[in-house]
Every structure is written in structure tokens, then in C-alpha cells.
Coordinates of C-alpha atoms and ligand atoms in Angstrom, one line a residue:
M1 CA 0.2 0.1 0.1
F2 CA 1.2 3.3 -0.9
K3 CA 2.1 5.8 1.9
S4 CA -0.3 8.4 0.6
S5 CA -3.4 6.3 0.5
L6 CA -2.8 5.7 4.6
Q7 CA -4.4 9.1 4.8
K8 CA -7.7 7.4 3.9
V9 CA -7.0 4.6 6.8
P10 CA -8.2 6.5 9.7
R11 CA -8.5 3.9 12.4
I12 CA -6.7 1.0 13.8
E13 CA -10.0 -0.8 12.8
D14 CA -9.1 0.0 8.9
L15 CA -5.7 -1.2 9.3
A16 CA -6.9 -4.6 10.5
L17 CA -9.6 -4.7 7.8
I18 CA -6.8 -4.8 5.2
T19 CA -4.8 -7.2 7.5
R20 CA -7.5 -9.6 7.1
R21 CA -7.6 -9.6 3.6
R22 CA -3.8 -9.6 3.3
V23 CA -2.9 -12.8 5.3
P24 CA -4.1 -16.2 5.5
K25 CA -6.7 -17.5 7.9
I26 CA -4.4 -19.6 9.7
T27 CA -1.9 -17.0 10.9
L28 CA -4.5 -14.3 11.3
G29 CA -6.4 -16.8 13.6
Y30 CA -3.3 -16.8 15.7
L31 CA -2.9 -13.2 16.1
E32 CA -6.6 -12.4 16.4
S33 CA -8.0 -15.5 18.8
G34 CA -8.7 -15.2 22.3
T35 CA -8.8 -18.3 24.6
G36 CA -11.9 -20.4 24.7
E37 CA -15.3 -19.1 23.6
E38 CA -13.2 -15.6 23.3
V39 CA -15.7 -13.9 26.1
A40 CA -12.9 -12.2 27.7
L41 CA -11.5 -11.1 24.1
R42 CA -15.2 -9.2 23.7
R43 CA -15.5 -8.3 27.1
N44 CA -12.0 -5.9 26.7
R45 CA -13.8 -4.0 24.0
E46 CA -17.1 -3.7 25.5
A47 CA -15.5 -2.6 29.0
L48 CA -13.3 0.0 27.5
D49 CA -16.4 1.4 25.3
R50 CA -17.9 2.0 28.8
V51 CA -15.6 4.0 30.1
L52 CA -17.0 7.8 29.4
L53 CA -14.6 10.7 29.4
V54 CA -16.6 13.8 29.9
P55 CA -15.6 16.9 27.6
H56 CA -14.6 20.1 29.3
Y57 CA -14.6 22.9 27.3
L58 CA -13.7 26.9 27.9
K59 CA -10.3 26.1 28.3
S60 CA -7.1 27.1 26.4
V61 CA -5.6 23.9 24.7
G62 CA -3.7 25.2 21.9
A63 CA -0.4 23.7 23.2
R64 CA -1.2 20.1 24.0
S65 CA 1.8 17.5 24.6
T66 CA 1.4 13.9 24.5
Q67 CA 4.9 13.3 26.5
T68 CA 4.9 10.9 29.1
R69 CA 7.7 10.3 31.7
L70 CA 7.8 6.8 32.7
F71 CA 11.2 5.3 34.5
G72 CA 13.1 8.3 34.6
R73 CA 13.0 9.2 30.9
T74 CA 10.4 10.9 28.5
Y75 CA 8.6 9.2 25.7
D76 CA 6.5 11.0 23.2
L77 CA 3.4 9.2 23.6
P78 CA 1.8 7.1 26.6
I79 CA 1.5 3.9 24.8
G80 CA 4.1 1.3 23.3
I81 CA 4.0 -1.7 21.6
S82 CA 3.2 -4.8 23.6
P83 CA 5.3 -8.1 22.8
V84 CA 3.5 -10.2 20.2
G85 CA 4.9 -13.9 20.0
L86 CA 5.3 -15.5 16.3
A87 CA 4.7 -12.2 14.8
N88 CA 6.9 -12.9 11.7
A89 CA 4.7 -15.6 10.7
I90 CA 1.9 -12.8 10.3
W91 CA 3.8 -11.1 8.3
P92 CA 7.7 -11.5 7.5
G93 CA 9.9 -9.2 9.5
I94 CA 7.2 -7.3 11.5
D95 CA 9.7 -7.7 14.5
K96 CA 11.7 -5.4 13.0
M97 CA 9.4 -3.1 11.4
L98 CA 7.8 -2.5 14.9
A99 CA 11.3 -2.2 16.8
E100 CA 11.9 0.7 14.1
A101 CA 8.6 2.4 14.3
A102 CA 9.1 2.5 18.2
R103 CA 12.4 4.1 17.9
N104 CA 11.2 6.4 15.1
A105 CA 8.4 7.7 17.2
N106 CA 10.1 7.4 20.7
V107 CA 8.0 4.6 22.4
P108 CA 8.7 1.5 24.1
Y109 CA 9.0 -1.8 22.1
G110 CA 8.6 -5.3 23.9
L111 CA 10.2 -8.1 21.9
S112 CA 8.6 -11.4 23.1
T113 CA 10.7 -14.3 24.3
V114 CA 8.7 -16.4 21.7
G115 CA 9.4 -13.2 18.9
T116 CA 10.5 -14.2 15.7
T117 CA 13.7 -12.4 15.9
R118 CA 17.0 -12.6 17.9
L119 CA 17.1 -10.2 20.9
E120 CA 20.7 -9.0 19.8
T121 CA 19.2 -8.0 16.3
I122 CA 16.3 -5.9 17.8
S123 CA 18.9 -4.2 20.3
E124 CA 20.6 -2.8 17.4
I125 CA 17.7 -1.4 15.7
A126 CA 16.2 0.1 18.8
P127 CA 18.6 0.1 21.5
E128 CA 17.3 2.9 23.3
H129 CA 13.7 1.6 23.1
L130 CA 13.7 -2.3 23.6
W131 CA 12.0 -3.7 26.4
F132 CA 12.4 -7.6 26.7
Q133 CA 9.7 -9.6 27.7
L134 CA 10.4 -12.8 29.8
Y135 CA 8.5 -16.1 29.8
V136 CA 10.2 -17.7 32.7
A137 CA 11.9 -21.2 31.8
Q138 CA 11.4 -24.4 33.5
K139 CA 15.3 -24.4 33.3
D140 CA 17.1 -21.7 35.4
E141 CA 20.0 -21.9 33.2
V142 CA 17.9 -20.6 30.2
T143 CA 16.1 -17.7 32.4
F144 CA 19.0 -16.3 34.0
D145 CA 20.9 -16.6 30.4
L146 CA 18.2 -14.6 29.0
L147 CA 18.5 -12.0 31.6
Q148 CA 22.2 -11.8 30.8
R149 CA 21.8 -11.7 27.3
A150 CA 19.2 -8.9 27.7
H151 CA 21.6 -6.9 29.8
Q152 CA 24.5 -7.1 27.4
A153 CA 22.1 -6.0 24.7
G154 CA 21.4 -3.0 26.6
V155 CA 17.8 -3.6 27.2
D156 CA 16.8 -1.4 30.8
V157 CA 13.2 -2.9 31.1
L158 CA 12.4 -6.4 32.0
L159 CA 9.0 -7.6 31.5
V160 CA 8.2 -10.7 33.2
T161 CA 5.1 -12.2 32.0
V162 CA 3.2 -14.1 34.8
D163 CA -0.2 -15.2 33.4
V164 CA 1.1 -18.1 31.3
P165 CA 1.4 -20.9 34.2
I166 CA 0.3 -23.2 31.4
S167 CA -0.7 -22.8 27.8
S168 CA -4.5 -21.6 27.2
K169 CA -6.9 -23.1 24.7
R170 CA -6.9 -21.3 21.7
V171 CA -9.8 -22.6 19.6
R172 CA -9.0 -21.3 16.5
D173 CA -5.4 -22.3 16.6
I174 CA -6.7 -25.9 17.3
R175 CA -9.2 -25.9 14.6
N176 CA -6.8 -24.2 11.9
G177 CA -4.0 -26.7 12.9
F178 CA -1.6 -23.8 13.4
Q179 CA 2.2 -25.0 13.8
L180 CA 5.7 -24.5 12.3
P181 CA 6.6 -25.2 9.7
L182 CA 3.1 -24.9 8.7
R183 CA 2.0 -28.4 7.5
P184 CA -0.5 -27.6 4.5
S185 CA -3.8 -29.8 4.3
P186 CA -5.6 -29.3 1.1
T187 CA -8.1 -26.1 3.0
M188 CA -4.5 -24.6 4.3
A189 CA -3.1 -24.7 0.7
L190 CA -5.8 -23.1 -0.7
D191 CA -5.7 -20.7 2.1
L192 CA -2.1 -19.8 1.6
A193 CA -2.8 -19.5 -2.4
L194 CA -5.4 -17.1 -1.8
H195 CA -2.9 -14.8 -0.3
P196 CA 0.1 -14.7 -2.8
A197 CA 2.0 -11.6 -1.5
W198 CA 2.2 -13.2 1.8
L199 CA 3.3 -16.4 0.5
F200 CA 5.8 -14.6 -1.9
A201 CA 7.1 -12.7 1.2
S202 CA 7.2 -15.6 3.5
A203 CA 8.8 -18.1 0.8
R204 CA 11.8 -15.2 0.6
A205 CA 12.0 -14.6 4.4
G206 CA 12.2 -18.4 5.5
M207 CA 10.1 -19.9 7.8
P208 CA 9.6 -18.0 11.1
R209 CA 11.6 -19.3 14.2
F210 CA 11.8 -18.7 17.8
E211 CA 15.0 -16.8 17.3
T212 CA 16.0 -16.0 20.6
L213 CA 15.5 -19.5 22.1
E214 CA 17.4 -21.2 19.3
K215 CA 20.8 -21.5 21.3
Y216 CA 19.3 -23.3 23.9
G217 CA 18.9 -25.8 21.1
P218 CA 16.3 -28.4 20.1
P219 CA 13.4 -29.1 21.3
G220 CA 13.1 -25.5 22.6
A221 CA 14.0 -23.7 19.5
G222 CA 12.2 -26.3 17.0
A223 CA 8.8 -25.9 19.1
P224 CA 5.9 -26.4 16.5
S225 CA 3.9 -24.1 18.1
L226 CA 3.3 -21.5 21.0
A227 CA 1.3 -24.3 23.0
A228 CA 3.9 -26.9 22.6
Y229 CA 6.5 -24.2 23.5
V230 CA 4.8 -23.4 26.9
A231 CA 4.0 -27.1 27.7
D232 CA 7.4 -28.2 27.3
H233 CA 9.4 -25.1 28.4
I234 CA 7.7 -22.3 30.6
T235 CA 7.6 -23.0 34.2
D236 CA 4.3 -23.6 35.9
Q237 CA 6.4 -22.9 39.2
L238 CA 6.7 -19.1 39.1
G239 CA 6.3 -18.4 42.8
P240 CA 7.5 -15.2 44.9
D241 CA 11.0 -17.1 45.6
L242 CA 11.7 -17.5 41.7
M243 CA 10.4 -13.9 41.3
R244 CA 12.7 -12.8 44.0
R245 CA 15.8 -14.5 42.6
I246 CA 14.8 -12.8 39.1
R247 CA 14.5 -9.4 41.0
D248 CA 18.0 -9.7 42.5
A249 CA 19.7 -10.8 39.2
W250 CA 17.8 -8.1 37.1
P251 CA 19.8 -4.8 37.3
G252 CA 17.5 -2.9 35.4
K253 CA 13.7 -2.0 35.8
L254 CA 11.3 -5.0 36.5
V255 CA 7.8 -4.8 35.5
I256 CA 5.4 -7.9 36.0
K257 CA 3.1 -8.2 33.3
G258 CA -0.4 -10.3 33.8
I259 CA -1.4 -8.8 37.0
M260 CA -5.3 -8.7 37.3
S261 CA -6.0 -8.5 41.2
V262 CA -4.9 -6.2 44.1
G263 CA -3.5 -9.1 46.0
A264 CA -0.9 -9.7 42.8
A265 CA -0.3 -6.3 42.7
E266 CA 0.9 -6.2 46.5
E267 CA 3.0 -9.4 46.1
A268 CA 4.7 -7.5 42.9
A269 CA 5.6 -4.6 45.1
E270 CA 7.1 -7.1 48.0
I271 CA 8.9 -8.4 45.3
G272 CA 10.4 -5.0 44.6
A273 CA 9.1 -4.6 40.9
D274 CA 9.2 -1.3 39.6
G275 CA 6.1 -1.5 37.6
I276 CA 3.2 -3.8 36.7
V277 CA 1.1 -4.1 33.1
V278 CA -2.5 -5.1 34.3
S279 CA -3.5 -7.0 31.4
N280 CA -5.4 -10.2 30.5
H281 CA -3.2 -10.8 27.7
G282 CA -5.1 -9.6 25.3
G283 CA -8.3 -12.2 26.3
R284 CA -5.8 -15.1 25.5
Q285 CA -5.2 -16.8 28.5
F286 CA -8.5 -17.3 30.7
D287 CA -11.9 -16.6 29.5
A288 CA -13.6 -16.1 32.7
A289 CA -10.9 -13.1 33.6
P290 CA -12.6 -9.5 34.0
A291 CA -11.3 -7.2 31.3
A292 CA -8.2 -5.5 32.3
I293 CA -9.4 -2.1 32.4
E294 CA -12.1 -3.2 34.8
V295 CA -9.4 -4.0 37.4
L296 CA -7.4 -1.2 36.7
P297 CA -8.8 1.2 39.0
E298 CA -8.7 -0.9 41.9
I299 CA -5.0 -2.1 41.5
A300 CA -3.9 1.6 41.0
A301 CA -5.8 2.8 44.0
A302 CA -3.7 -0.1 45.9
V303 CA 0.0 0.3 44.4
G304 CA -0.1 3.5 42.4
A305 CA 2.0 5.3 44.8
R306 CA 4.6 2.5 44.8
L307 CA 4.5 0.9 41.5
S308 CA 4.1 2.3 37.8
V309 CA 0.8 1.0 36.9
M310 CA 0.7 0.2 33.2
M311 CA -2.5 -1.3 31.3
D312 CA -2.9 -3.4 27.9
S313 CA -5.6 -5.5 26.4
G314 CA -8.3 -4.4 24.0
V315 CA -6.4 -0.8 23.2
R316 CA -7.4 0.2 19.7
S317 CA -7.5 3.9 19.9
G318 CA -6.2 7.0 21.3
E319 CA -9.6 7.5 23.4
D320 CA -8.8 3.6 24.7
V321 CA -5.3 5.4 26.1
L322 CA -7.1 7.9 27.4
R323 CA -9.6 5.9 29.2
A324 CA -7.2 3.6 30.7
V325 CA -4.9 7.1 31.9
S326 CA -8.3 8.4 33.1
L327 CA -8.7 5.3 35.3
G328 CA -5.0 5.2 37.0
A329 CA -2.7 4.2 34.1
E330 CA 0.7 5.6 34.0
F331 CA 1.5 4.1 30.4
V332 CA -0.8 2.2 28.1
F333 CA 0.2 -0.7 25.6
S334 CA -1.4 -2.5 22.6
G335 CA 0.2 -5.4 20.6
R336 CA -2.4 -6.1 17.7
S337 CA -2.9 -2.7 16.7
F338 CA 0.7 -2.4 15.7
V339 CA 0.8 -5.9 14.1
Y340 CA -2.0 -4.6 12.0
G341 CA -0.5 -1.5 10.9
A342 CA 2.5 -3.3 9.8
A343 CA 0.8 -6.3 8.2
A344 CA -1.3 -4.0 6.4
A345 CA 1.4 -1.7 5.0
G346 CA 4.7 -2.6 6.3
P347 CA 7.1 0.1 7.9
A348 CA 4.8 3.0 7.0
G349 CA 1.7 1.1 8.5
A350 CA 3.6 0.8 11.7
A351 CA 4.5 4.2 11.7
H352 CA 0.8 5.2 10.8
A353 CA -0.5 2.9 13.5
L354 CA 1.3 5.1 16.1
Q355 CA -0.1 8.2 14.4
I356 CA -3.3 7.3 14.6
F357 CA -2.9 7.1 18.4
K358 CA -1.1 10.2 18.7
D359 CA -3.8 12.0 16.7
D360 CA -6.5 10.9 18.6
I361 CA -5.1 11.4 21.8
L362 CA -4.3 14.8 20.8
R363 CA -8.0 15.4 19.5
G364 CA -9.3 14.0 22.7
M365 CA -7.1 16.2 25.2
A366 CA -8.6 18.9 23.2
Q367 CA -12.5 17.7 24.2
L368 CA -11.3 17.2 27.8
G369 CA -9.7 20.7 28.0
I370 CA -6.4 19.3 29.0
T371 CA -2.9 20.1 27.6
D372 CA -0.8 17.7 29.5
L373 CA -1.6 14.0 30.4
T374 CA -0.8 14.6 34.0
Q375 CA -3.9 16.6 34.0
M376 CA -6.4 13.8 33.2
R377 CA -9.3 13.7 35.4
P378 CA -11.1 10.2 36.7
S379 CA -13.7 9.0 34.0
R380 CA -17.1 7.6 34.7
I381 CA -18.0 4.2 34.0
E382 CA -21.2 3.5 32.5
D383 CA -23.2 1.3 34.4
A384 CA -24.1 -1.7 32.2
A385 CA -27.0 -3.0 33.8
T386 CA -28.8 0.4 33.5
C387 CA -28.2 1.3 30.0
T388 CA -29.5 -0.6 27.5
S389 CA -28.2 -1.1 23.8
E390 CA -31.1 1.1 22.6
Q391 CA -29.9 3.9 25.0
K392 CA -26.1 3.1 23.9
G393 CA -27.6 3.5 20.3
L394 CA -29.1 6.9 21.2
Q395 CA -25.7 8.2 22.7
A396 CA -23.8 7.3 20.0
G397 CA -25.9 9.0 17.6
S398 CA -25.9 12.2 19.3
Ligands
GLV1 C1 2.0 -15.1 23.0 O1 2.5 -14.8 24.1 C2 0.6 -15.3 22.8 O2 -0.1 -14.9 23.8 O3 0.2 -15.8 21.8

């Protein structure tokens, strides 16, 4: 897609629509699916929509800034790129495109342990903006070697994901037979053949692999799917003792990702974490979980004075970022939004996704009568029980 035509792509959802045309069903399913019936996935969206930001006019709003301080440095936006596993299977080269876009826009980029580009390669692209996401391994030597490598690569912020004690049931992946290398059934072969640009780019780039993990040898590097990798390699023993050992070994900032309760947030503070990401992993781990935005206010109230509280899960617009900030998030993340950008239109699409967020945030700030995000006021949460969908329709149309 030409750069100029991106001007006619105003929403993340429009990038998603393009991605859905360009990417085969099998890898798209991996990106978009939630767990189980996908109730938690939908709930993230519905709960965000219920957060109402009340406009405030009669203010001078000419000089608005989206700059946000976090961990002693200034980012240009309050949103960063969440780690996404297996991203290069969705479109070849996505990890690099996202790292570049993050560097250029001065926002953090989280590289997943199960990312498809080596940690050391990404650190050369975005040395100042790379955060490393750690899945704690069954073998300590793998975990602590990853920490050492991340430190040597210049990473300052470590994101330890704690919401994958076991693999979750991803129904679309099971049905589609998503594994690497892809083993085409007749239906899958047709799916791939109907996406020639993807097929051509993928054939040139070669099969995506868990590159950061390759040095630990088979079967880790050769795990055929995320589920298999989780089952064989990620620990189900991640208690406070192991987290403390990680804290002691990691010289930089430690952020625990996947916190959904005040109790776990308190434990994160006791362990000595510097921050948490309130997250239900984009609805991908536990279908009965609340939306991240629903638990954010109580968690931020409990630990916000001691920890940097961040949030991801379902964020698709600048309004969503403002919603999260209004409920106590110091910083916000999204994974799929940026993958949609890059898969739809390459590096320009990744940059465009960040620009969409920036424009929305600046517009929203003008409506809210603020020039700086620290001036954000608490929002109202619509009571789902008292607001029927008819009423919602009326409000939306007004
Ligand atoms: C990877 O972390 C995933 O949720 O698929």
C-alpha cells in the first residue's frame, strides 16, 4: 500500500480490515484469537467502551503535549508496543518493523521471548527503546542466561509475563492446525494460495523461528507451536521465591505483566518490582477473566503510589489510551494494533498506527480541556446494567 493512501485509513480497525484481506486465515487466527469462547476478548472491548470521558470546554488547549515520563525518561506518547509472539508468521519482518517504528516515534517496544527475531538483532535497531519480555523457563539456566543476554544487549526494562502458568486453549489455532513449519492440508493450501503477496514474502524470508531461543537448542527452538513451547519449556512454578531471584539478578527496571488483582499487585510490590502491567493478555489466557480496564482502577488505587501501573488488553484507539490513563494507568500498551499496521502496509503502516494513536490522543485532550496528560481527570464508568443497547445507540448517535 502506498504511503499516501494511508491518509484514507483513519482507524486501527481499518488497518485490521486490510490485514484480514492480506494474511492467511491460519496466521490471522493466531493473532486475533482469544482463549475458549473468546468472551474475555470481547469483554476487553465492551468494558473500554463503557468508560466515558466527559468533555470540558472553555479551556485554552492550543499547546497540547502527549509526552509521558516513565522510569526516569520521557517518551513521546503514553502508548508502547506490547510483545507479540510469532509476529513474523503474520507478516515477515514485523518484529523489525515494529522496533523501528517504536524507535522513530520514541515509544517502548516489547520483544517477546517467543518473538521471531533475535533479541540481539532488535537491540541493534532500537537500543534505547527495547524492552525484553521474559517467559520464565523451566530450566533456570535458560531464564538467567536470557536475563544476562538482555542486560548485555542494553535492555533496561524487563517485562516478566506471569499469566501463562500453562498454555491456554486457543480454539482457532487448534481448528486451523497452526504449527510451524506449516503443514498444508488441502484447505490450508488454498488459504495460502489465496494470499500470494504473503506467500511470496514468506517464501523469501523463510520459516519464522523462535530465534532468541535457538541457542538453547532443540526442542526449545524447534517447538512447533506456542502451545507446545509453553507446555515443554515455560515453568508452572513461578512463585515469589523465583520472582525474587529474578529481581535480584536483574539490574534494570522490573515490570510484572499479567497482574489482574490487588493481591497480586501487592505481591509484585513486595517482590521489589518497579512496575506492573494490568493485562489479561488480550483475552488470550483465561476466558472467565474480567477485562483489564475493569480491574485497573482498584489496582492503581492500591499500589499506584509504589509502582508504575500500566495497562494493555483491547486498546485500539487514542480514546482507549485516555480511558486507561483516566482510570490510573501511567502508560498503556497494545500489541495487535501495531501488528495490524505493519501487516497492512509494512513499515509505513506501523508508523501510521502510532500516528493514529497520537492524533486521537491530541484530539481527545482538546475535548477534555487538558494540555498535559498529568491533568487527566477520573472518568465515569457507565453502568452496564442500567444502560440498554437502545440507550447506547441513542448516545452514540447524539
Ligand atoms: C504469546 O504470548 C501469545 O499470547 O500468543
